[in-house]
Short mmCIF file of C-alpha atoms and ligand atoms in Angstrom, two decimals:
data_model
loop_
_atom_site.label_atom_id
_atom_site.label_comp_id
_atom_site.label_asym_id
_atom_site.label_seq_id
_atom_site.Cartn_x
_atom_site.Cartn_y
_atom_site.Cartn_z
CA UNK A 1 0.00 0.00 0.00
CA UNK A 2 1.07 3.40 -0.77
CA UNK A 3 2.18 5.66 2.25
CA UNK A 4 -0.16 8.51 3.32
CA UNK A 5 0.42 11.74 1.79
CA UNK A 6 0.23 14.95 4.80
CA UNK A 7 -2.27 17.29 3.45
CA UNK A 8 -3.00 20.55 5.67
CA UNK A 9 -5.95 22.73 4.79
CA UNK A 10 -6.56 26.08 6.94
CA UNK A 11 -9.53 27.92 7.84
CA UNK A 12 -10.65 24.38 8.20
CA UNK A 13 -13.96 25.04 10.23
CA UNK A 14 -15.43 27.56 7.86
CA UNK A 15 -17.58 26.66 4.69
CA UNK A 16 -15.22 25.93 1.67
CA UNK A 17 -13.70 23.71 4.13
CA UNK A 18 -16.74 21.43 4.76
CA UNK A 19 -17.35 21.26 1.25
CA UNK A 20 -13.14 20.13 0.89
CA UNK A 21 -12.08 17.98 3.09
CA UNK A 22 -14.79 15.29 2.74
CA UNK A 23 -14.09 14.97 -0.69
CA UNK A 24 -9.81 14.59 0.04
CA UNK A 25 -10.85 11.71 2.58
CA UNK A 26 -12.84 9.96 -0.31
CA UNK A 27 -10.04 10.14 -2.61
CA UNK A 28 -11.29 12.83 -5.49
CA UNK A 29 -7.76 14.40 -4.77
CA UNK A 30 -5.32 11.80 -5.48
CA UNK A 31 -7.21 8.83 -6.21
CA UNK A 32 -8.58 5.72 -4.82
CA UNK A 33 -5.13 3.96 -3.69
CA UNK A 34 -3.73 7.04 -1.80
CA UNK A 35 -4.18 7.35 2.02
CA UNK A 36 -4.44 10.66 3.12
CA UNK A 37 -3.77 12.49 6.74
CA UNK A 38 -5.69 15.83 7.18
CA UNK A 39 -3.55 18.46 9.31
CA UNK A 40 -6.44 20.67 9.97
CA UNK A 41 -5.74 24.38 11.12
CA UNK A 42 -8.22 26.95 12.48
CA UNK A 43 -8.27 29.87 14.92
CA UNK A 44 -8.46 28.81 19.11
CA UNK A 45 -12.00 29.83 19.02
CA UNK A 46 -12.75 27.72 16.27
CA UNK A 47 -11.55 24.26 17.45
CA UNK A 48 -14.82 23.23 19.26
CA UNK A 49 -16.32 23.73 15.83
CA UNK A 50 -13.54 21.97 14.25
CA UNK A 51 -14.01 18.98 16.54
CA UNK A 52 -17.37 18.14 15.00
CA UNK A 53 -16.34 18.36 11.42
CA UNK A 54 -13.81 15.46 12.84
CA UNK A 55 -16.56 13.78 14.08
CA UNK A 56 -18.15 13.84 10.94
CA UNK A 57 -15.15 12.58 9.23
CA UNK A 58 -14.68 9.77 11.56
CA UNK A 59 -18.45 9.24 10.66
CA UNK A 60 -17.85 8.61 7.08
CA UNK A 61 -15.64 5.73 7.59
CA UNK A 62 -13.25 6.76 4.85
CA UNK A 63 -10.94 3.71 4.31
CA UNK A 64 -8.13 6.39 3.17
CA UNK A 65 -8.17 9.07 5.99
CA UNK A 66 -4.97 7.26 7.72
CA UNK A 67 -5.12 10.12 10.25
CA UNK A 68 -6.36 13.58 11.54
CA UNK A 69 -4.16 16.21 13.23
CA UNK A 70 -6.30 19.28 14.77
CA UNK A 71 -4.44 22.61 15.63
CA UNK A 72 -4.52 26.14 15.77
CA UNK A 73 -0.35 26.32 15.49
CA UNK A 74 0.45 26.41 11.97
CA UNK A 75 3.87 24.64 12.81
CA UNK A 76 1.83 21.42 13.79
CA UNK A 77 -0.43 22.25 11.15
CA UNK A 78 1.89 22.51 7.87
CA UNK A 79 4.44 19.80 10.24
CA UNK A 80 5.75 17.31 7.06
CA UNK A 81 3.37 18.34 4.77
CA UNK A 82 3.56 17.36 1.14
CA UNK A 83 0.06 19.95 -0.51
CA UNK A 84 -1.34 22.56 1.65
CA UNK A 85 -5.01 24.29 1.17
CA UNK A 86 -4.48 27.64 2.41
CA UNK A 87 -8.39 28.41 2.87
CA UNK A 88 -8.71 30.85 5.85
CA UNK A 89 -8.08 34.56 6.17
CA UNK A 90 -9.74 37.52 7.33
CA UNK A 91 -12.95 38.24 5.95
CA UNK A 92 -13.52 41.64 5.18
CA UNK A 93 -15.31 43.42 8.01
CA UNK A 94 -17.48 46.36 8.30
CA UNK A 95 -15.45 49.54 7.70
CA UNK A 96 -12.63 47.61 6.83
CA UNK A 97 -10.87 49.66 4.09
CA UNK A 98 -9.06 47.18 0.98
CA UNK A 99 -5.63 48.46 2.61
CA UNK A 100 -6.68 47.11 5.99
CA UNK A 101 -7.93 43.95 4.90
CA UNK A 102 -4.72 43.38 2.83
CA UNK A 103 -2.71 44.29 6.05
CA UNK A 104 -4.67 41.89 8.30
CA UNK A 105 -4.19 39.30 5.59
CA UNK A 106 -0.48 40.08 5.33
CA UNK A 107 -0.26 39.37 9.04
CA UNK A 108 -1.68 35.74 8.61
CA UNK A 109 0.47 34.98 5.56
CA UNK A 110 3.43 36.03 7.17
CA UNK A 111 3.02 33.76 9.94
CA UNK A 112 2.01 30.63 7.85
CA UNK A 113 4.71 31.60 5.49
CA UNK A 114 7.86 31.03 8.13
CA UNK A 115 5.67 27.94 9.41
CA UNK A 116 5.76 26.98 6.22
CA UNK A 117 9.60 27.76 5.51
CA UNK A 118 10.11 25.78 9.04
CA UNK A 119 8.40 22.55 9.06
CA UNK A 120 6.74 21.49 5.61
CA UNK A 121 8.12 18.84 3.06
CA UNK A 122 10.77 20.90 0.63
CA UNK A 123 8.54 19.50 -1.99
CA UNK A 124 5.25 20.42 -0.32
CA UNK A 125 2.59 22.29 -2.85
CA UNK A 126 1.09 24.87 -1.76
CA UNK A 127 -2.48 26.32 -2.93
CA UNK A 128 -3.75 29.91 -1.65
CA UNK A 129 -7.33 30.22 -1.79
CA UNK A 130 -7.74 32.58 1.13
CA UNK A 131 -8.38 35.90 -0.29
CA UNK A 132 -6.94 38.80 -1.41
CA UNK A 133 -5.51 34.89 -2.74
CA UNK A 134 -2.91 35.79 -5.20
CA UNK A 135 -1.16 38.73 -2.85
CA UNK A 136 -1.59 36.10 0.18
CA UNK A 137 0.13 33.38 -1.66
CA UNK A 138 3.13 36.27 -2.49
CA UNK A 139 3.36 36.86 1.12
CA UNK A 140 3.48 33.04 2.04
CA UNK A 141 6.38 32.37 -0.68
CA UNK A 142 8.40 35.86 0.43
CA UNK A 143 8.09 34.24 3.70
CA UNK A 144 9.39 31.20 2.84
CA UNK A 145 12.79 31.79 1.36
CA UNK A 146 14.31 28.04 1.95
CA UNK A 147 11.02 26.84 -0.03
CA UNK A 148 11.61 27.07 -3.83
CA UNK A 149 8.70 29.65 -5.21
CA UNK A 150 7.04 27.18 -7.18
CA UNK A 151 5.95 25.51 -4.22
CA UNK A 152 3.18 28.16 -4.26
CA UNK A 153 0.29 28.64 -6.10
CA UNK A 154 -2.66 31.15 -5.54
CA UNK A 155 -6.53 29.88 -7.24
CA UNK A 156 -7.77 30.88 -10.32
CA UNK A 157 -9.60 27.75 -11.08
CA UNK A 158 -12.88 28.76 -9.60
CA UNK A 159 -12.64 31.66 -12.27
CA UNK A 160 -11.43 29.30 -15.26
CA UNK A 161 -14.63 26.79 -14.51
CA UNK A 162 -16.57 29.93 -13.81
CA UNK A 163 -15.78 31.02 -17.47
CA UNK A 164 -15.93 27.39 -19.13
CA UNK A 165 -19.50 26.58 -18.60
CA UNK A 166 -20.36 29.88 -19.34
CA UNK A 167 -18.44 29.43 -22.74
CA UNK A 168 -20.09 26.00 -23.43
CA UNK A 169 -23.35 27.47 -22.92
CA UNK A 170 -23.21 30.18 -25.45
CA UNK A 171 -20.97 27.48 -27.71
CA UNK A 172 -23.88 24.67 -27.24
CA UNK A 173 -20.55 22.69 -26.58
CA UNK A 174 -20.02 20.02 -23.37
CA UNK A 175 -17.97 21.94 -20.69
CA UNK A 176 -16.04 18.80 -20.80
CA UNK A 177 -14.91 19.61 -24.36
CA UNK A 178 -13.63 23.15 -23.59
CA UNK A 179 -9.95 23.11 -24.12
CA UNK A 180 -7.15 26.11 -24.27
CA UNK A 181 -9.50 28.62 -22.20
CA UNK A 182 -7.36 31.32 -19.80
CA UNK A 183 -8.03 33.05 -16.83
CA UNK A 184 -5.23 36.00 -16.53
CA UNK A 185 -4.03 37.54 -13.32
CA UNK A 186 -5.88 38.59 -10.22
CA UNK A 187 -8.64 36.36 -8.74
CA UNK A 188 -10.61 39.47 -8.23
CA UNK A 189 -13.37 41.45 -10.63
CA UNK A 190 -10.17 42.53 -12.65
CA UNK A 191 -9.13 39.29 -13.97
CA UNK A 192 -9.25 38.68 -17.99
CA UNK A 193 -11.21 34.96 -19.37
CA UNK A 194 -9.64 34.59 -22.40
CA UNK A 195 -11.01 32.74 -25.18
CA UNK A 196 -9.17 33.99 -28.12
CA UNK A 197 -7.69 30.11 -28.68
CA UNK A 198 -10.31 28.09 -26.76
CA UNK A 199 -11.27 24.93 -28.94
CA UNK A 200 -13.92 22.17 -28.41
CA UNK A 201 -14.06 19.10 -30.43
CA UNK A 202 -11.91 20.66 -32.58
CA UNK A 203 -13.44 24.11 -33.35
CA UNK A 204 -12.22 27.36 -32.51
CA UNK A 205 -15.16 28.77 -30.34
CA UNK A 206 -14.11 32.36 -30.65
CA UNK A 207 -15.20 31.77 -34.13
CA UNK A 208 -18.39 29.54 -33.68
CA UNK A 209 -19.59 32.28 -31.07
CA UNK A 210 -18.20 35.66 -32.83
CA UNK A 211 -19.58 38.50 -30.96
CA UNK A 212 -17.08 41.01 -29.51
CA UNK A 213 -19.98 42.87 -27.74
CA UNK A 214 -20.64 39.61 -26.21
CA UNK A 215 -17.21 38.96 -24.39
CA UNK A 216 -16.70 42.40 -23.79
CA UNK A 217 -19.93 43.38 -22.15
CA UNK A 218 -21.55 40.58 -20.91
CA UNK A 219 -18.83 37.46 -20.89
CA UNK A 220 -16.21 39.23 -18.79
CA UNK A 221 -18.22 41.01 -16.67
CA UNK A 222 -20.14 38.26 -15.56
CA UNK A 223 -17.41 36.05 -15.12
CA UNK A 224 -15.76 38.76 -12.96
CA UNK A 225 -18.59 39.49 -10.73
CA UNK A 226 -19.84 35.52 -10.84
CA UNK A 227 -19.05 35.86 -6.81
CA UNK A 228 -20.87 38.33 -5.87
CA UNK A 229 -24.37 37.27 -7.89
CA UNK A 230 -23.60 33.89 -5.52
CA UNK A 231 -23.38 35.82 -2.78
CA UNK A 232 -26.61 37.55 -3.73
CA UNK A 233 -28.64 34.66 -4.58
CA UNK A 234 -27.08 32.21 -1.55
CA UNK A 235 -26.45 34.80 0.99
CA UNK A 236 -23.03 33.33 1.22
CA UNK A 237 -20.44 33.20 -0.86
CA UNK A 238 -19.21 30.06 -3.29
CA UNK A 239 -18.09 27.20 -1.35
CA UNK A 240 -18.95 24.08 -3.01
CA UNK A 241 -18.15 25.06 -6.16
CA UNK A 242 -14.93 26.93 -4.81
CA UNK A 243 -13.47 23.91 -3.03
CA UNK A 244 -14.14 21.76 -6.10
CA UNK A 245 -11.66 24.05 -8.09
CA UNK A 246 -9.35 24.04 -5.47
CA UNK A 247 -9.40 20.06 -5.70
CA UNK A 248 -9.12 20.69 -9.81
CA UNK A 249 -6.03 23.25 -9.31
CA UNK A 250 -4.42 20.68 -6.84
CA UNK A 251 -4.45 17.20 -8.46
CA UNK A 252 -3.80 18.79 -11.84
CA UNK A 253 -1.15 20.69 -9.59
CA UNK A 254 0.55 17.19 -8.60
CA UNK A 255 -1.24 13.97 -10.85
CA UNK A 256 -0.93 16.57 -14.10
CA UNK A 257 -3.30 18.43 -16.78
CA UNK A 258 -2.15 15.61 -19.21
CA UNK A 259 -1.79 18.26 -22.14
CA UNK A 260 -4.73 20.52 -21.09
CA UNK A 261 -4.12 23.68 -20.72
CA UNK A 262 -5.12 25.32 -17.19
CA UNK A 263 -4.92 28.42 -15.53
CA UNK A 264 -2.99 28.94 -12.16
CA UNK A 265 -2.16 31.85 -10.57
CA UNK A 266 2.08 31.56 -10.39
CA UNK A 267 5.46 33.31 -9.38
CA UNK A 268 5.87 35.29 -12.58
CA UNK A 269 8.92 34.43 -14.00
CA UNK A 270 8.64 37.93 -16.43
CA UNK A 271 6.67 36.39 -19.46
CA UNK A 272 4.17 38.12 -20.72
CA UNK A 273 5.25 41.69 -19.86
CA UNK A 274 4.32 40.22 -15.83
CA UNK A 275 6.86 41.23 -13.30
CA UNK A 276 9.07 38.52 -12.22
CA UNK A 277 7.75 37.70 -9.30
CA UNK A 278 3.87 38.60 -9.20
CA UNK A 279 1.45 36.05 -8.54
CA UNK A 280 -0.50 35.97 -11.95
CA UNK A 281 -2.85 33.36 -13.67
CA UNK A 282 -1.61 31.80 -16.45
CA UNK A 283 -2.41 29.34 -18.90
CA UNK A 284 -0.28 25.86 -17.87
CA UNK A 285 0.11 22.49 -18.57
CA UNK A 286 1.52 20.10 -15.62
CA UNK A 287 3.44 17.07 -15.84
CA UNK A 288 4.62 15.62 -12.54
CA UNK A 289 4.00 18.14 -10.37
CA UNK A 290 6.44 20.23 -12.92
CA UNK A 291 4.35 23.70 -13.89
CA UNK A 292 4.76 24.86 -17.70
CA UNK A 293 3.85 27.62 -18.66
CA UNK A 294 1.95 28.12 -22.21
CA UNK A 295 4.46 30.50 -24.10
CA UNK A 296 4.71 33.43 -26.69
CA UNK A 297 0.57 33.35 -27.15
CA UNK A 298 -0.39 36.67 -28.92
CA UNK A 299 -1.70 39.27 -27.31
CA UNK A 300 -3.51 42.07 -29.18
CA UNK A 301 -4.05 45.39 -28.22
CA UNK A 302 -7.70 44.60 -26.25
CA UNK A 303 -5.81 41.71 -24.32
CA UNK A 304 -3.06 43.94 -23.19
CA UNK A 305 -5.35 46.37 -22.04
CA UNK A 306 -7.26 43.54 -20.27
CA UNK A 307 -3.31 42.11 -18.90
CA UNK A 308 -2.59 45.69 -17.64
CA UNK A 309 -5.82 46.47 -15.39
CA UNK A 310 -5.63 43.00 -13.36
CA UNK A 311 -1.32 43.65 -13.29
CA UNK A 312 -2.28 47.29 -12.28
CA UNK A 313 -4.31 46.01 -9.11
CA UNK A 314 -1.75 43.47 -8.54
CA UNK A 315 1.12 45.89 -8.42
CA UNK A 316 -1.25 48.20 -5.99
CA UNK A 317 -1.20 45.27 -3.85
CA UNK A 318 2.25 44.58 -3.64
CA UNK A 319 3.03 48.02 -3.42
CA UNK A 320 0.05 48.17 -0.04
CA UNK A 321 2.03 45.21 1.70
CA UNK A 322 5.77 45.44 0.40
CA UNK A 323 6.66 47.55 4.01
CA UNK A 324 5.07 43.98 6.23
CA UNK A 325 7.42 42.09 4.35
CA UNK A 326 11.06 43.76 4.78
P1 LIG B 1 -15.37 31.05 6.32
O1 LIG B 1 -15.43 32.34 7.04
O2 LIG B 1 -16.55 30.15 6.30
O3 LIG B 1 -14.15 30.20 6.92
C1 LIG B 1 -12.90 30.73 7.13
C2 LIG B 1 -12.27 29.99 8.28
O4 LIG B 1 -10.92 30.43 8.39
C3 LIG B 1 -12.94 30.27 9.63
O5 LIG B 1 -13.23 29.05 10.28
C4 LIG B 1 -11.89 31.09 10.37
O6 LIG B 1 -11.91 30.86 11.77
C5 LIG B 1 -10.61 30.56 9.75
N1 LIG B 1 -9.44 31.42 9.92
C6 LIG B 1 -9.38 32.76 9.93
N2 LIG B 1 -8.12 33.17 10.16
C7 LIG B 1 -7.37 32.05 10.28
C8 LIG B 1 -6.00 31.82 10.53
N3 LIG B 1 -5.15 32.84 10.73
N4 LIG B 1 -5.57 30.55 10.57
C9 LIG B 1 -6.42 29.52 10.41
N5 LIG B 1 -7.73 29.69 10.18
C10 LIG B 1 -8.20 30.93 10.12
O7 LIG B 1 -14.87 31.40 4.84
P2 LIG B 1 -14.95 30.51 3.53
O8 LIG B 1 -16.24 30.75 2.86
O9 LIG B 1 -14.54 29.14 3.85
O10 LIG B 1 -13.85 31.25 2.62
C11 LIG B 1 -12.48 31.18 2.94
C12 LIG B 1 -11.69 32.13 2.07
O11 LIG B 1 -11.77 31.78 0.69
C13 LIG B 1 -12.16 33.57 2.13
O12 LIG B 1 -11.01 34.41 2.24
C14 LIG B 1 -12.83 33.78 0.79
O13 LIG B 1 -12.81 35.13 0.39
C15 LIG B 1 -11.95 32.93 -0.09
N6 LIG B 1 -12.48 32.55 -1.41
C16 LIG B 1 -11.59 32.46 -2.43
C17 LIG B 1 -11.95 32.05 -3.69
C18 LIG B 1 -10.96 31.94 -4.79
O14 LIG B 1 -11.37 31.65 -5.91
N7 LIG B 1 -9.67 32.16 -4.59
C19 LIG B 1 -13.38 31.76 -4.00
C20 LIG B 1 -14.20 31.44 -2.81
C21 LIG B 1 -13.89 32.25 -1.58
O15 LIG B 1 -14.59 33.48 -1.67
#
């Protein structure tokens, strides 16, 4: 039998949680022959809380949860881990500017960043889904200088399914057939679905569908707001539906895309006019846990102007944090 791989997800009693960790214990992660230990991490107040979601895991008799470890010290949590699911943060609260809430944030990913740097697996991957995500995960990996940078990834995935069935829709394609999509940069309003070389069965769907007015006014903007309209019609915001992409991002992440193209949100390494450095989404493909990036795609002059708004807001929030990190 195959050893258990460590898995630590945070925020671990709130809602994308419940929807995540059940479905790592039944093996949708890494398949049906890999044991799995949940490190589970939550605030002190919280672990009451997080002691019936155990209970509930216990009560599902998974034969692959080898283990449970429940904490609210990130250096037990993230303790020999190989993939981590960094899913809490600081919600925004009332009054809270954007500069305070990235500040708060900072604070958190600071602290799980050294943890990180101290005690995980040198291999360990790491997905940030906590939000602002892709400025969290850059504060994790600055924090974590003996960890190589492509140990850390921030999620874009919810964005890139977000986009896909939307795409198949208008296409009158299966979402399963939607290939070469992209979901550039921030996972925030400003991010850019792409679907200038999307294909399904074959066709180019930027051709079958046509309509510049339509991706410009009503396929980006929906995508980019998709959140809040679940917010409005759930009174909460996307869990189910959030952890399933982080389960996508994360076993394409480590089992591979076998040639699919994906987005991930990634250390830049300067492509694409990105700073070196900036945690952007990108179209991939991934081949034992080995992250390529799609190269030298064109980008007109609406696309750039798409690339520099979400860079823009990235940049701000670099710029708002860069002083927690010195
Ligand atoms: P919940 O408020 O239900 O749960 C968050 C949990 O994190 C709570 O149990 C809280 O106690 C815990 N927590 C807070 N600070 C912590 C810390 N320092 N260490 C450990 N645990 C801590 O939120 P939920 O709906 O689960 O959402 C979690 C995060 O995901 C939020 O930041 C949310 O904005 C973000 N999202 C990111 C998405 C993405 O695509 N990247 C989409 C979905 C979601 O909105």
């Amino acid at each position: 039998a195959k050893s258990p791989v460590r898995i630590a997800v945070t925020g671990a009693a709130g809602q994308i949680a419940y929807a995540l960790v059940f479905r790592i214990a039944s093996g949708a992660l890494l398949g049906p022959d890999q044991p799995v230990i949940l490190h589970l991490l939550d605030l002190p107040q919280m672990q009451g809380a997080l002691g019936g979601v155990m209970m509930e895991l216990e009560d599902c008799a998974f034969p692959l949860l080898a283990g449970m470890v429940a904490t609210d010290d990130p250096k037990v949590a993230f303790k020999d881990i190989d993939i981590g699911f960094l899913v809490g943060a600081r919600p925004r609260g009332k009054g809270m500017e954007r500069k305070d809430l990235l500040g708060a944030n900072a604070e958190i990913f600071t602290v799980q960043g050294r943890a990180l740097n101290e005690v995980a697996k040198r291999s360990a991957r790491v997905l940030v889904v906590g939000n602002p995500a892709n400025t969290n995960a850059y504060i994790a990996m600055k924090s974590a200088p003996d960890l190589s940078p492509d140990c850390f990834s921030a999620m874009i995935r919810l964005d890139h399914n977000r986009a896909a069935s939307m795409l198949a829709a208008k296409a009158g394609v299966n979402v399963g057939d939607v290939g070469k999509l992209i979901v550039w940069g921030n996972h925030s309003p400003t991010m850019y679905p792409d679907y200038r070389f999307a294909e399904a069965g074959g066709r180019k769907l930027a051709e079958a569908i046509n309509d510049e007015a339509w991706n410009r006014d009503v396929f980006i903007p929906t995508v980019g707001k998709r959140g809040a309209a679940v917010i409005e019609a759930r009174g909460a915001s996307s869990a189910a539906s959030a952890a399933n992409a982080a389960i996508d991002q994360v076993r394409d992440w480590v089992v591979g895309s076998d040639g699919r193209w994906v987005s991930m949100a990634i250390p830049s390494d300067g492509s694409y006019g990105i700073p070196e450095g900036i945690m952007f989404g990108v179209p991939v493909t991934t081949q034992g846990g080995v992250v390529t990036r799609v190269p030298n795609l064109a980008i007109d002059a609406f696309a750039q102007s798409r690339l520099d708004i979400t860079l823009n807001e990235l940049k701000e929030e670099r710029e708002a944090i860069a002083h927690l990190l010195a």
